[in-house]
XYZ file of C-alpha atoms in Angstrom:
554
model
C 81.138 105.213 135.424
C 78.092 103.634 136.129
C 77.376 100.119 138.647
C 76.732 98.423 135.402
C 80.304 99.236 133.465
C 82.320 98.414 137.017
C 83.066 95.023 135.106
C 85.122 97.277 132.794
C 87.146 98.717 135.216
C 88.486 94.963 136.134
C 88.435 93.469 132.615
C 90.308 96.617 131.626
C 93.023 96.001 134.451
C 93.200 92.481 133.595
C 93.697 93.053 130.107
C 95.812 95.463 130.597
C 97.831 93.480 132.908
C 98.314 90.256 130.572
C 98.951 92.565 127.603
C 102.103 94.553 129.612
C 103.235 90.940 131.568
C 103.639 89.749 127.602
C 104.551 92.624 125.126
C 108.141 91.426 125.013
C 106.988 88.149 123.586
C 104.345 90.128 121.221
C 107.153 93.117 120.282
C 110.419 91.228 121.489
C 112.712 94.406 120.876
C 116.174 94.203 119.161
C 119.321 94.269 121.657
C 120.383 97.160 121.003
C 120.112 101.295 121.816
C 117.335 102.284 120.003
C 117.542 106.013 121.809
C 120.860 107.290 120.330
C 120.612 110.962 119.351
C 122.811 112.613 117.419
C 124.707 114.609 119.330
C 125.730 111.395 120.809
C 127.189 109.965 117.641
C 128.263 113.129 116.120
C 131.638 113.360 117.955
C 133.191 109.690 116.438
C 132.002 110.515 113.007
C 133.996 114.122 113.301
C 136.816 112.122 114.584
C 136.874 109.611 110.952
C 136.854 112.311 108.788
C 139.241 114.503 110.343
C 141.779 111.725 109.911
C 140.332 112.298 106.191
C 141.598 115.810 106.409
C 137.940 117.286 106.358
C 136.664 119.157 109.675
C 132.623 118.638 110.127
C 132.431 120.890 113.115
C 130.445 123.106 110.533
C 128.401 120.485 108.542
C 124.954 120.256 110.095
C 123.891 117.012 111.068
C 120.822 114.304 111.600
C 120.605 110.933 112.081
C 117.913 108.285 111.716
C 117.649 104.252 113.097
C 117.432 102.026 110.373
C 116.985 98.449 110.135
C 117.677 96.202 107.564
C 114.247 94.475 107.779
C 114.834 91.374 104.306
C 118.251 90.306 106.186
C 116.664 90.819 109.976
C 113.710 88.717 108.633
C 116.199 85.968 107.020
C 118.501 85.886 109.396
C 115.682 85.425 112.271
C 113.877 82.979 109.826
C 116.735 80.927 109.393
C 119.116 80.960 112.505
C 116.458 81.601 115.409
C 115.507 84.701 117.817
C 119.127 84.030 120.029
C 121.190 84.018 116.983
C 119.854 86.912 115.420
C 119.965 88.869 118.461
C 123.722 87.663 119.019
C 124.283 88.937 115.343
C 122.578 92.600 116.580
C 124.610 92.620 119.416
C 128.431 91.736 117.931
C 127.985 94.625 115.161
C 126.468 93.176 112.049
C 124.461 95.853 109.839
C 121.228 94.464 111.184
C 120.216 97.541 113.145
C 122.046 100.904 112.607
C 121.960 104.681 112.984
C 122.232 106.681 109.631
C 124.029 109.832 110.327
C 123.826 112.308 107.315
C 126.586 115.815 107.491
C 126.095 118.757 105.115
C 126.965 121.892 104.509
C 124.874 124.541 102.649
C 126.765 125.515 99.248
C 128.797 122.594 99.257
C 127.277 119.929 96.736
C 128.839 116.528 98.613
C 127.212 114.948 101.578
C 128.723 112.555 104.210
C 126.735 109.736 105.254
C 128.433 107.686 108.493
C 126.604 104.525 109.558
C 126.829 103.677 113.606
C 125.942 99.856 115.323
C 123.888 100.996 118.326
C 126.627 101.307 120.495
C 128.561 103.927 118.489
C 130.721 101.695 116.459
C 131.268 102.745 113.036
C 130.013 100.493 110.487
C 130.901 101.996 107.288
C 130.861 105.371 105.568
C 130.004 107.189 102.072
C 130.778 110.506 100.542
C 130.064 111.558 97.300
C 132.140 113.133 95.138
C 131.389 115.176 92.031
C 132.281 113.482 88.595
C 134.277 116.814 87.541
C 135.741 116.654 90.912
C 140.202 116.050 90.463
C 141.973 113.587 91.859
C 145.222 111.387 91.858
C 144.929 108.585 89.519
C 146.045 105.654 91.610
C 146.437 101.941 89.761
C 144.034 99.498 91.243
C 146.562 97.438 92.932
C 147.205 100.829 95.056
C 143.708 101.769 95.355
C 143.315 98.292 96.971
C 145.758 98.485 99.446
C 144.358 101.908 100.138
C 141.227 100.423 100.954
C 142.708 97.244 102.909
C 144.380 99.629 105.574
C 140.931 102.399 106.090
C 139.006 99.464 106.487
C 141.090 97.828 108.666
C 142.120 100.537 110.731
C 138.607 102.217 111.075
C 136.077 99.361 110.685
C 138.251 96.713 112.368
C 137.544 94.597 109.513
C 140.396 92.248 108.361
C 139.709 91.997 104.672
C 142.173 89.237 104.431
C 139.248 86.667 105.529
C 137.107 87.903 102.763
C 137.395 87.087 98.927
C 137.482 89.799 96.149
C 134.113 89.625 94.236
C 134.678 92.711 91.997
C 137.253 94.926 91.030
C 136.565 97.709 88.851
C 138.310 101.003 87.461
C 136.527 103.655 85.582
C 137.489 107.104 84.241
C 136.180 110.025 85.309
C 137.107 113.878 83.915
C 140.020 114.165 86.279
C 140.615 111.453 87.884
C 139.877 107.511 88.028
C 137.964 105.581 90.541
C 137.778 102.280 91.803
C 135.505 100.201 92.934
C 135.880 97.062 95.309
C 133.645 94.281 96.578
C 134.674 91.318 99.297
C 132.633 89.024 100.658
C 133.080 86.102 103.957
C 131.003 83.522 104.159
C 129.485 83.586 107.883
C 127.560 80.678 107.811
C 127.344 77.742 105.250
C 124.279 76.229 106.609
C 122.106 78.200 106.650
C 123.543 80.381 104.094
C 124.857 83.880 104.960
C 127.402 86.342 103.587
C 128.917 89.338 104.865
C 129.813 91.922 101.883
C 132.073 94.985 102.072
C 131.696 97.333 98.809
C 134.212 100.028 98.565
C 134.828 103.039 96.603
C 137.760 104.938 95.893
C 137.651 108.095 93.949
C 141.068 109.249 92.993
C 143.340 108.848 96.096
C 140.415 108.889 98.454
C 138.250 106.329 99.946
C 134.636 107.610 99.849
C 132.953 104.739 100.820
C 132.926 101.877 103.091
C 129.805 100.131 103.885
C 128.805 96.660 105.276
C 126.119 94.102 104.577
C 124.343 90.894 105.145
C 123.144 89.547 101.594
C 120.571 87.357 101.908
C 120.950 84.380 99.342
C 118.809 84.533 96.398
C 117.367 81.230 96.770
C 116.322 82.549 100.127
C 114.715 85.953 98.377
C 112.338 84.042 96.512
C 110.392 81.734 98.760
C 110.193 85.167 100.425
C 108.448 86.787 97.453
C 106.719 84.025 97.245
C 105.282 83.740 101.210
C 104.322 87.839 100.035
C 101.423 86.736 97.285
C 98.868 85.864 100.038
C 99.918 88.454 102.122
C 99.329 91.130 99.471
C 96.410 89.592 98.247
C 94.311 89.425 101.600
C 96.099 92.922 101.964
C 94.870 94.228 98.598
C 90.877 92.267 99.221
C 90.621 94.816 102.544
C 91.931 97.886 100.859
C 89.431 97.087 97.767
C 87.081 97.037 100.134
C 88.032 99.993 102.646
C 87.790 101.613 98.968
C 84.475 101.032 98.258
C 83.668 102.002 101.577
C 84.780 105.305 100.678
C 82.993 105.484 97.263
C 79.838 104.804 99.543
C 80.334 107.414 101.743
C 81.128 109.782 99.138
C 77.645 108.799 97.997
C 75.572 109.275 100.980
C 77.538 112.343 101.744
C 76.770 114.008 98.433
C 73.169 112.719 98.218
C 72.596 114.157 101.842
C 73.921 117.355 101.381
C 71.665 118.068 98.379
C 69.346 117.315 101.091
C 70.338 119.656 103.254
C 70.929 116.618 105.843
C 74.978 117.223 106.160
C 76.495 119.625 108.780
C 79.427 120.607 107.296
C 81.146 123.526 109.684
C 81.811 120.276 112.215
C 83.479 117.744 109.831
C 85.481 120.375 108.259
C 86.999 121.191 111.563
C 87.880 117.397 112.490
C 89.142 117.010 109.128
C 91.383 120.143 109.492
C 92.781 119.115 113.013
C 93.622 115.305 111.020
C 95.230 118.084 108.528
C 97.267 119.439 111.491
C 98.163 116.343 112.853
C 99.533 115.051 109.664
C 101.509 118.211 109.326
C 103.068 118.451 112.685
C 104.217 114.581 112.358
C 105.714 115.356 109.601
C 107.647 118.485 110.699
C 109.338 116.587 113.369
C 110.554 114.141 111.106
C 113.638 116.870 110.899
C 116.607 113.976 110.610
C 114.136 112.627 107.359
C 113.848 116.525 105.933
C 117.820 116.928 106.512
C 118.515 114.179 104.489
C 116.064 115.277 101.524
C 117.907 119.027 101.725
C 119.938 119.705 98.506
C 122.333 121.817 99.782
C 123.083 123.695 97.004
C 119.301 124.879 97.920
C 118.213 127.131 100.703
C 117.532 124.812 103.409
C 113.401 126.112 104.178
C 112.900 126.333 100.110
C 114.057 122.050 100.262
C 111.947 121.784 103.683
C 108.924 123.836 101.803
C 108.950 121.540 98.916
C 109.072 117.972 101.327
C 106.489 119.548 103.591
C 104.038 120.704 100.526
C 104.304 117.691 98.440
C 103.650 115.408 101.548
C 100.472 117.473 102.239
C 99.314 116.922 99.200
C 99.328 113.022 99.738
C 97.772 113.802 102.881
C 95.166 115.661 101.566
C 93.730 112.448 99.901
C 93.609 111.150 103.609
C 91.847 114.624 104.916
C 89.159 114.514 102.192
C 88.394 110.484 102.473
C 87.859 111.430 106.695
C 85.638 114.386 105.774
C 83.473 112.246 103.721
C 83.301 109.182 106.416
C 82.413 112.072 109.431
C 80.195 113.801 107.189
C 78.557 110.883 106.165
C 78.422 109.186 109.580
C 77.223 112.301 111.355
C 74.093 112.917 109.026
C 73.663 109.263 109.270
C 74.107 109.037 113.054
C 71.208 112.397 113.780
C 69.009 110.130 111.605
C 67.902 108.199 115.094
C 64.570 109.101 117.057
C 66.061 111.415 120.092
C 69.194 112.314 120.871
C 72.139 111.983 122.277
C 73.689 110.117 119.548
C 76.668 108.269 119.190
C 78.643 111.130 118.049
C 77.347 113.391 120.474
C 79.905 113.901 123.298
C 82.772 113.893 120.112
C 80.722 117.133 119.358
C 81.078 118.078 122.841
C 84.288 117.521 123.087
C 85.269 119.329 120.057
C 83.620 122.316 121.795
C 85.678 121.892 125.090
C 82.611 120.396 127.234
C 84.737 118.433 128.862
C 82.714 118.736 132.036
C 79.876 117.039 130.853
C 79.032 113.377 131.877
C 79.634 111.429 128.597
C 82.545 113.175 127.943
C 84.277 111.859 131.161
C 82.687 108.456 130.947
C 83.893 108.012 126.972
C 87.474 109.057 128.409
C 87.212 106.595 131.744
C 85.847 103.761 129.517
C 88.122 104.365 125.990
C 91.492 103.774 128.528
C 89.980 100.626 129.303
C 88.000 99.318 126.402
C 92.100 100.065 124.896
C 93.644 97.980 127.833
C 90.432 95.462 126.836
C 92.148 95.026 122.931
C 95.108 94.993 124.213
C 94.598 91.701 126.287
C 92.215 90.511 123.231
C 95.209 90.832 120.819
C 97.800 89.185 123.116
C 95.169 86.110 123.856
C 94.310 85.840 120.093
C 98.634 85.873 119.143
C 99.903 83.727 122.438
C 97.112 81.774 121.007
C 98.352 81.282 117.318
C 101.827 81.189 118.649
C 100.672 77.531 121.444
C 98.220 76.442 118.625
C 100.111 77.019 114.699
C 103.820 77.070 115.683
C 103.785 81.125 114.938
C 106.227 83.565 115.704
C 106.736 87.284 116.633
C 109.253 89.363 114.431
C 111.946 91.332 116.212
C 111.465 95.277 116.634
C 110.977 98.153 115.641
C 109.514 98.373 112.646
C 107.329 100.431 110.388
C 105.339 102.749 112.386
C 107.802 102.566 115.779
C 110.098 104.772 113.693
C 108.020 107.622 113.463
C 108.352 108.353 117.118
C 111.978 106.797 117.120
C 113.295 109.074 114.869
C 111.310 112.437 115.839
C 112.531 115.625 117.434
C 109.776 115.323 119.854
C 108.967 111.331 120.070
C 105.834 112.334 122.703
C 104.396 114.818 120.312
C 104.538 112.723 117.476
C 103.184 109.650 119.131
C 100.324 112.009 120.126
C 99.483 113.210 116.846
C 100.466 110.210 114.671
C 98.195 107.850 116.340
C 95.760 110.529 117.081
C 95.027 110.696 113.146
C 95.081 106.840 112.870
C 92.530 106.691 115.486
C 90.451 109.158 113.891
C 90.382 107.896 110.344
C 89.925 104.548 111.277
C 87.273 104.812 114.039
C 85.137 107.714 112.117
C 85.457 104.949 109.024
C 85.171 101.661 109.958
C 82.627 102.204 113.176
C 80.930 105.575 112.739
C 80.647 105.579 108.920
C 80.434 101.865 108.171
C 79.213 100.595 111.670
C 76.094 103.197 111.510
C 75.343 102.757 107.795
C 75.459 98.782 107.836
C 73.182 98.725 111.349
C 70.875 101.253 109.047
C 71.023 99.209 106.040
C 70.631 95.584 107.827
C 68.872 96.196 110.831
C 71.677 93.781 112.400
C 73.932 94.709 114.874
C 76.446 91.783 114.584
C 76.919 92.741 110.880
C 77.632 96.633 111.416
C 80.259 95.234 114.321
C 81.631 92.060 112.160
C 81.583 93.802 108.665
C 83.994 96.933 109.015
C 86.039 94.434 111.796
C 86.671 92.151 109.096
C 87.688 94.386 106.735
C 89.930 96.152 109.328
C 91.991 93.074 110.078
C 92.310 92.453 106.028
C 94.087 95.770 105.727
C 96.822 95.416 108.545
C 97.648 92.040 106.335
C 101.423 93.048 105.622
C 101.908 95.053 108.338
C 105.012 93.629 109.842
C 104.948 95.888 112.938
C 102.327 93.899 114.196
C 102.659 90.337 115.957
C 102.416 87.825 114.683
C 104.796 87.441 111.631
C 103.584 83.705 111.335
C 101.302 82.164 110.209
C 100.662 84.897 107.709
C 96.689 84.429 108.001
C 96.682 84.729 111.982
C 97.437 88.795 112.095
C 94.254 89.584 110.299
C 92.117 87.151 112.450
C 93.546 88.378 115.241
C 92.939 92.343 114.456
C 89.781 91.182 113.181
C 89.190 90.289 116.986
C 90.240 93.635 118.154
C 88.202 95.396 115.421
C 85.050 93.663 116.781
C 85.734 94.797 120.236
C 85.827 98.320 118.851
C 82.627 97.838 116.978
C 80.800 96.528 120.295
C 82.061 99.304 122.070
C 80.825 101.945 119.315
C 77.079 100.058 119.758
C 77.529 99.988 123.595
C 78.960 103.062 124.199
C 79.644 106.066 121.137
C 81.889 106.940 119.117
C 84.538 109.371 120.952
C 84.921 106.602 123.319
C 86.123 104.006 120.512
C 88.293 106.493 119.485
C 90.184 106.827 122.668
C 90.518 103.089 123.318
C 92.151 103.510 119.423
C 94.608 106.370 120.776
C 95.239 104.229 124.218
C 96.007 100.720 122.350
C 98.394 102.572 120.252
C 99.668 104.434 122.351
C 100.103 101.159 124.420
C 102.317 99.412 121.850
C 104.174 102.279 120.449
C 105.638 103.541 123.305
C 107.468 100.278 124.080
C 110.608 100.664 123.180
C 110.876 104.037 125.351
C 108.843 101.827 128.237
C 111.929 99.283 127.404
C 114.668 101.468 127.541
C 115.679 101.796 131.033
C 116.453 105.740 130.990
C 114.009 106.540 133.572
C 113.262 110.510 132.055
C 112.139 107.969 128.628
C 109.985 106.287 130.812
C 108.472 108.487 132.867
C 107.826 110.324 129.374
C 106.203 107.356 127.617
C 103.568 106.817 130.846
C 102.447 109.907 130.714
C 101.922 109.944 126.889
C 99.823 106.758 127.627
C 97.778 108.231 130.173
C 96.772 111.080 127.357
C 93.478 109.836 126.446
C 92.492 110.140 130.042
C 92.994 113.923 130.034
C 89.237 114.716 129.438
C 88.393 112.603 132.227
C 90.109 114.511 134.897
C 89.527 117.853 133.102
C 86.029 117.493 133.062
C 86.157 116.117 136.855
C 88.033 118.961 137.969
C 85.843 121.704 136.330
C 83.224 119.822 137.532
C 84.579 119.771 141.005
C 85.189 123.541 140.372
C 81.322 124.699 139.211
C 79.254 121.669 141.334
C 78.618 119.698 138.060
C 78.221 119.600 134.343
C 76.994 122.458 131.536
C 74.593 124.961 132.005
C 71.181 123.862 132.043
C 69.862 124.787 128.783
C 72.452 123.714 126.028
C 72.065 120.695 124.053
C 73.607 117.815 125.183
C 74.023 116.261 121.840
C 76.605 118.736 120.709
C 74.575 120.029 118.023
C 74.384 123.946 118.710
């Protein structure tokens, strides 16, 4: 890194520094275990049904953290941060594990939901409608239900009120269903709500809730209609972004202007990414598998279908790289902005703007980083906003993988991809071309960046709903001056590294110290070329061969 970039390396580790000191503030995490595997719940739900009379040492297993994101929201909305992580912490269904038991050939599954801290909060398992039973009256049925509950949920139904009580006939047997509800708060509103089912003398489901109150639901839907529409004016807009680079990448390939063989290949590793995200979703493909199926035909058919959604995603990047590339060898003499993205698609990592677009994307990342915590500490002091509690939306892809590093790696990986090849190297390059103005390729795409992360809820803040655009709008205009300063592999490693920053929190958070140990060095991916290229440069006394063209275009 040159003399005149040593002011990144210290506005990097200052950044980088304010954005760590406040993530719990910008990500506050729920109280609770969010690394349960498991095996490490399997053993209590074996334990419940064996005192059903069925053994699950055979049923195959997977399990998945949920939250209940409308009652988290309400009940953090209403009561405050403290209360809602007191609520988390004393067992209501606010954040849970999902365990799922089948067994191939037999048509019922088991579902067994766990608190955090291994505490069973309720159960389901279905039960075929020709299946026979004992027809119980509902009186019976009710005291049936009164002692499970009691004597596996700890639940004292005697402090709730009956809301339903239902009997219906089935082939060979009759079922009942039950609903009680407790009021847990008057003011602000909140009920607790039990629904039970009993199918012929057993009790197949037990399952708790927070209900949010209806008034409650609608100024909710109605807070959503600015949301959704600033939401829906960026993804109009990211659209006809992509109707313009389908255009200049058609009209330039009847040109001959387009090189192909190189966008294909980035748009096939995206493919791969995709793909291998979605493979170690296993817990998510376990609970799809129909077990009356062959478990790889159900596995097949999730993995097939979702590629074909993805595909939309693979053709869309091919058209912004394509696009972007032809656009990008358009300038007087190279090396262009794409150029060491080239190179390092063709393993150069030795040569000089590989290592520097590594060195500098770790920092320009630490650099939005610190820009998004000053820009939400900011709304927070200024407009009375507020952070939501965690995880949500994309935390649970890693959460809930087989391989959480992996998946980190290649989820955000194709995020930072799609978004970087779009919004700077597409859109950036075809705006500066079209304008002439620099500040409109970097404000432009930003802009339309921040409108579609709108709704996400994952990011900070949740309040007011206007300040999470403005403030990725900020972010997306440090990526665009650091496509125009630097190129374009190096915005797309500060992408990976500001991703990679947030979404390993809650393994940074943990405390298991193999978790975090794990999640540093998945952070400290992007700076791989860097100290490959060093070392094989270190290794042959310095970069390429003389003679091959630096611009990656051979």
């Amino acid at each position: 890194m040159g003399h005149p970039d040593r002011w990144l390396l210290f506005g990097g580790i200052a950044a980088g520094a304010l954005f760590f000191s406040v993530i719990g503030v910008l990500w506050p995490l729920a109280d609770a275990d969010l690394m349960r595997t498991t095996s490490s719940l399997r053993p209590e739900a074996v334990r419940l049904f064996q005192g059903f009379g069925l053994d699950l040492k055979q049923y195959g297993s997977g399990s998945r953290l949920r939250v209940d994101e409308p009652a988290l929201s309400y009940v953090e909305s209403a009561f405050g941060r403290d209360t809602a992580q007191r609520f988390v912490r004393e067992g209501y269904p606010l954040v849970l594990y999902r365990a799922t038991f089948k067994h191939a050939h037999v048509a019922d599954a088991i579902t067994v939901l766990f608190h955090p801290s291994g505490r069973i909060l309720g159960w389901e398992r279905t039960m075929q409608e020709d299946a026979a039973g004992r027809d119980l009256s509902l009186a019976e049925a009710e005291v049936r239900v009164r002692t499970l509950v009691d004597g596996q949920l700890g639940i004292d139904l005697a402090r709730y009120q009956v809301k339903e009580r239902a009997s219906h006939e089935q082939p060979n047997r009759r079922d009942h269903r039950f609903t009680f509800e407790r009021l847990v708060s008057e003011e602000p509103e909140l009920r607790e709500r039990v629904d039970a089912l009993v199918c012929g003398d057993r009790v197949t489901k037990a399952m708790r809730s927070l209900v949010v109150p209806a008034a409650a639901e609608r100024v909710a839907r109605e807070h959503r209609a600015p949301v959704e529409g600033l939401q829906a004016l960026g993804i109009a807009a990211l659209a006809a972004s992509a109707v313009c680079a389908l255009g200049v990448f058609l009209s330039r390939l009847s040109r001959g202007q387009v090189r192909l063989r190189p966008a294909v290949a980035v748009s096939l590793v995206v493919a791969g990414l995709l793909l291998t995200t979605s493979v170690l979703q296993q817990s998510r493909l376990f609970e799809q598998w129909d077990p009356l199926w062959p478990q790889w035909i159900s596995y097949l058919k999730e993995l097939a279908y979702g590629s074909i959604e993805d595909l939309a995603i693979v053709l869309v990047l091919l058209a912004f790289l394509a696009a972007g590339d032809s656009l990008d060898r358009d300038g007087v003499a190279p090396p262009h902005r794409g150029a060491s993205l080239w190179l390092l698609g063709r393993g150069r990592f030795s040569e000089p703007t590989v290592v520097a677009a590594s060195a500098r994307g770790f920092l320009i990342g630490a650099l939005c980083g610190g820009t998004l915590a000053l820009g939400v500490l900011a709304s927070l002091a200024c407009f009375g906003g507020r952070t939501g509690l965690q995880p949500r939306g994309f935390f649970f892809y890693p959460l809930n993988s087989a391989a959480p590093a992996l998946t980190t790696l290649c989820f955000f990986a194709h995020i930072a991809l799609l978004e970087e090849l779009g919004y700077r190297f597409f859109a950036g390059t075809w705006l500066k071309a079209l304008t002439g103005r620099t500040w409109v390729a970097i404000v432009v795409p930003a802009v339309i960046y921040g409108l579609c992360h709108t709704s996400l809820d994952f990011l900070p803040p949740i309040e007011p709903f206007w300040a999470r655009p403005l403030v990725m709008t900020l972010v997306g205009c440090v990526w665009g001056w650091a496509f125009f300063r630097y190129d374009a592999l190096t915005v797309i490693l500060s992408h990976l590294t500001a991703d990679l920053f947030i979404f390993n929190w809650p393994r940074l958070a943990s405390g298991d110290p193999w978790q975090v140990v794990a999640a540093a060095a998945t952070i400290a991916v992007p700076l791989l070329p860097a100290v490959i290229g060093l070392a094989q440069r270190g290794r042959h006394g310095g970069p390429s061969a003389a003679g091959q063209p630096v611009d990656g275009s051979a």
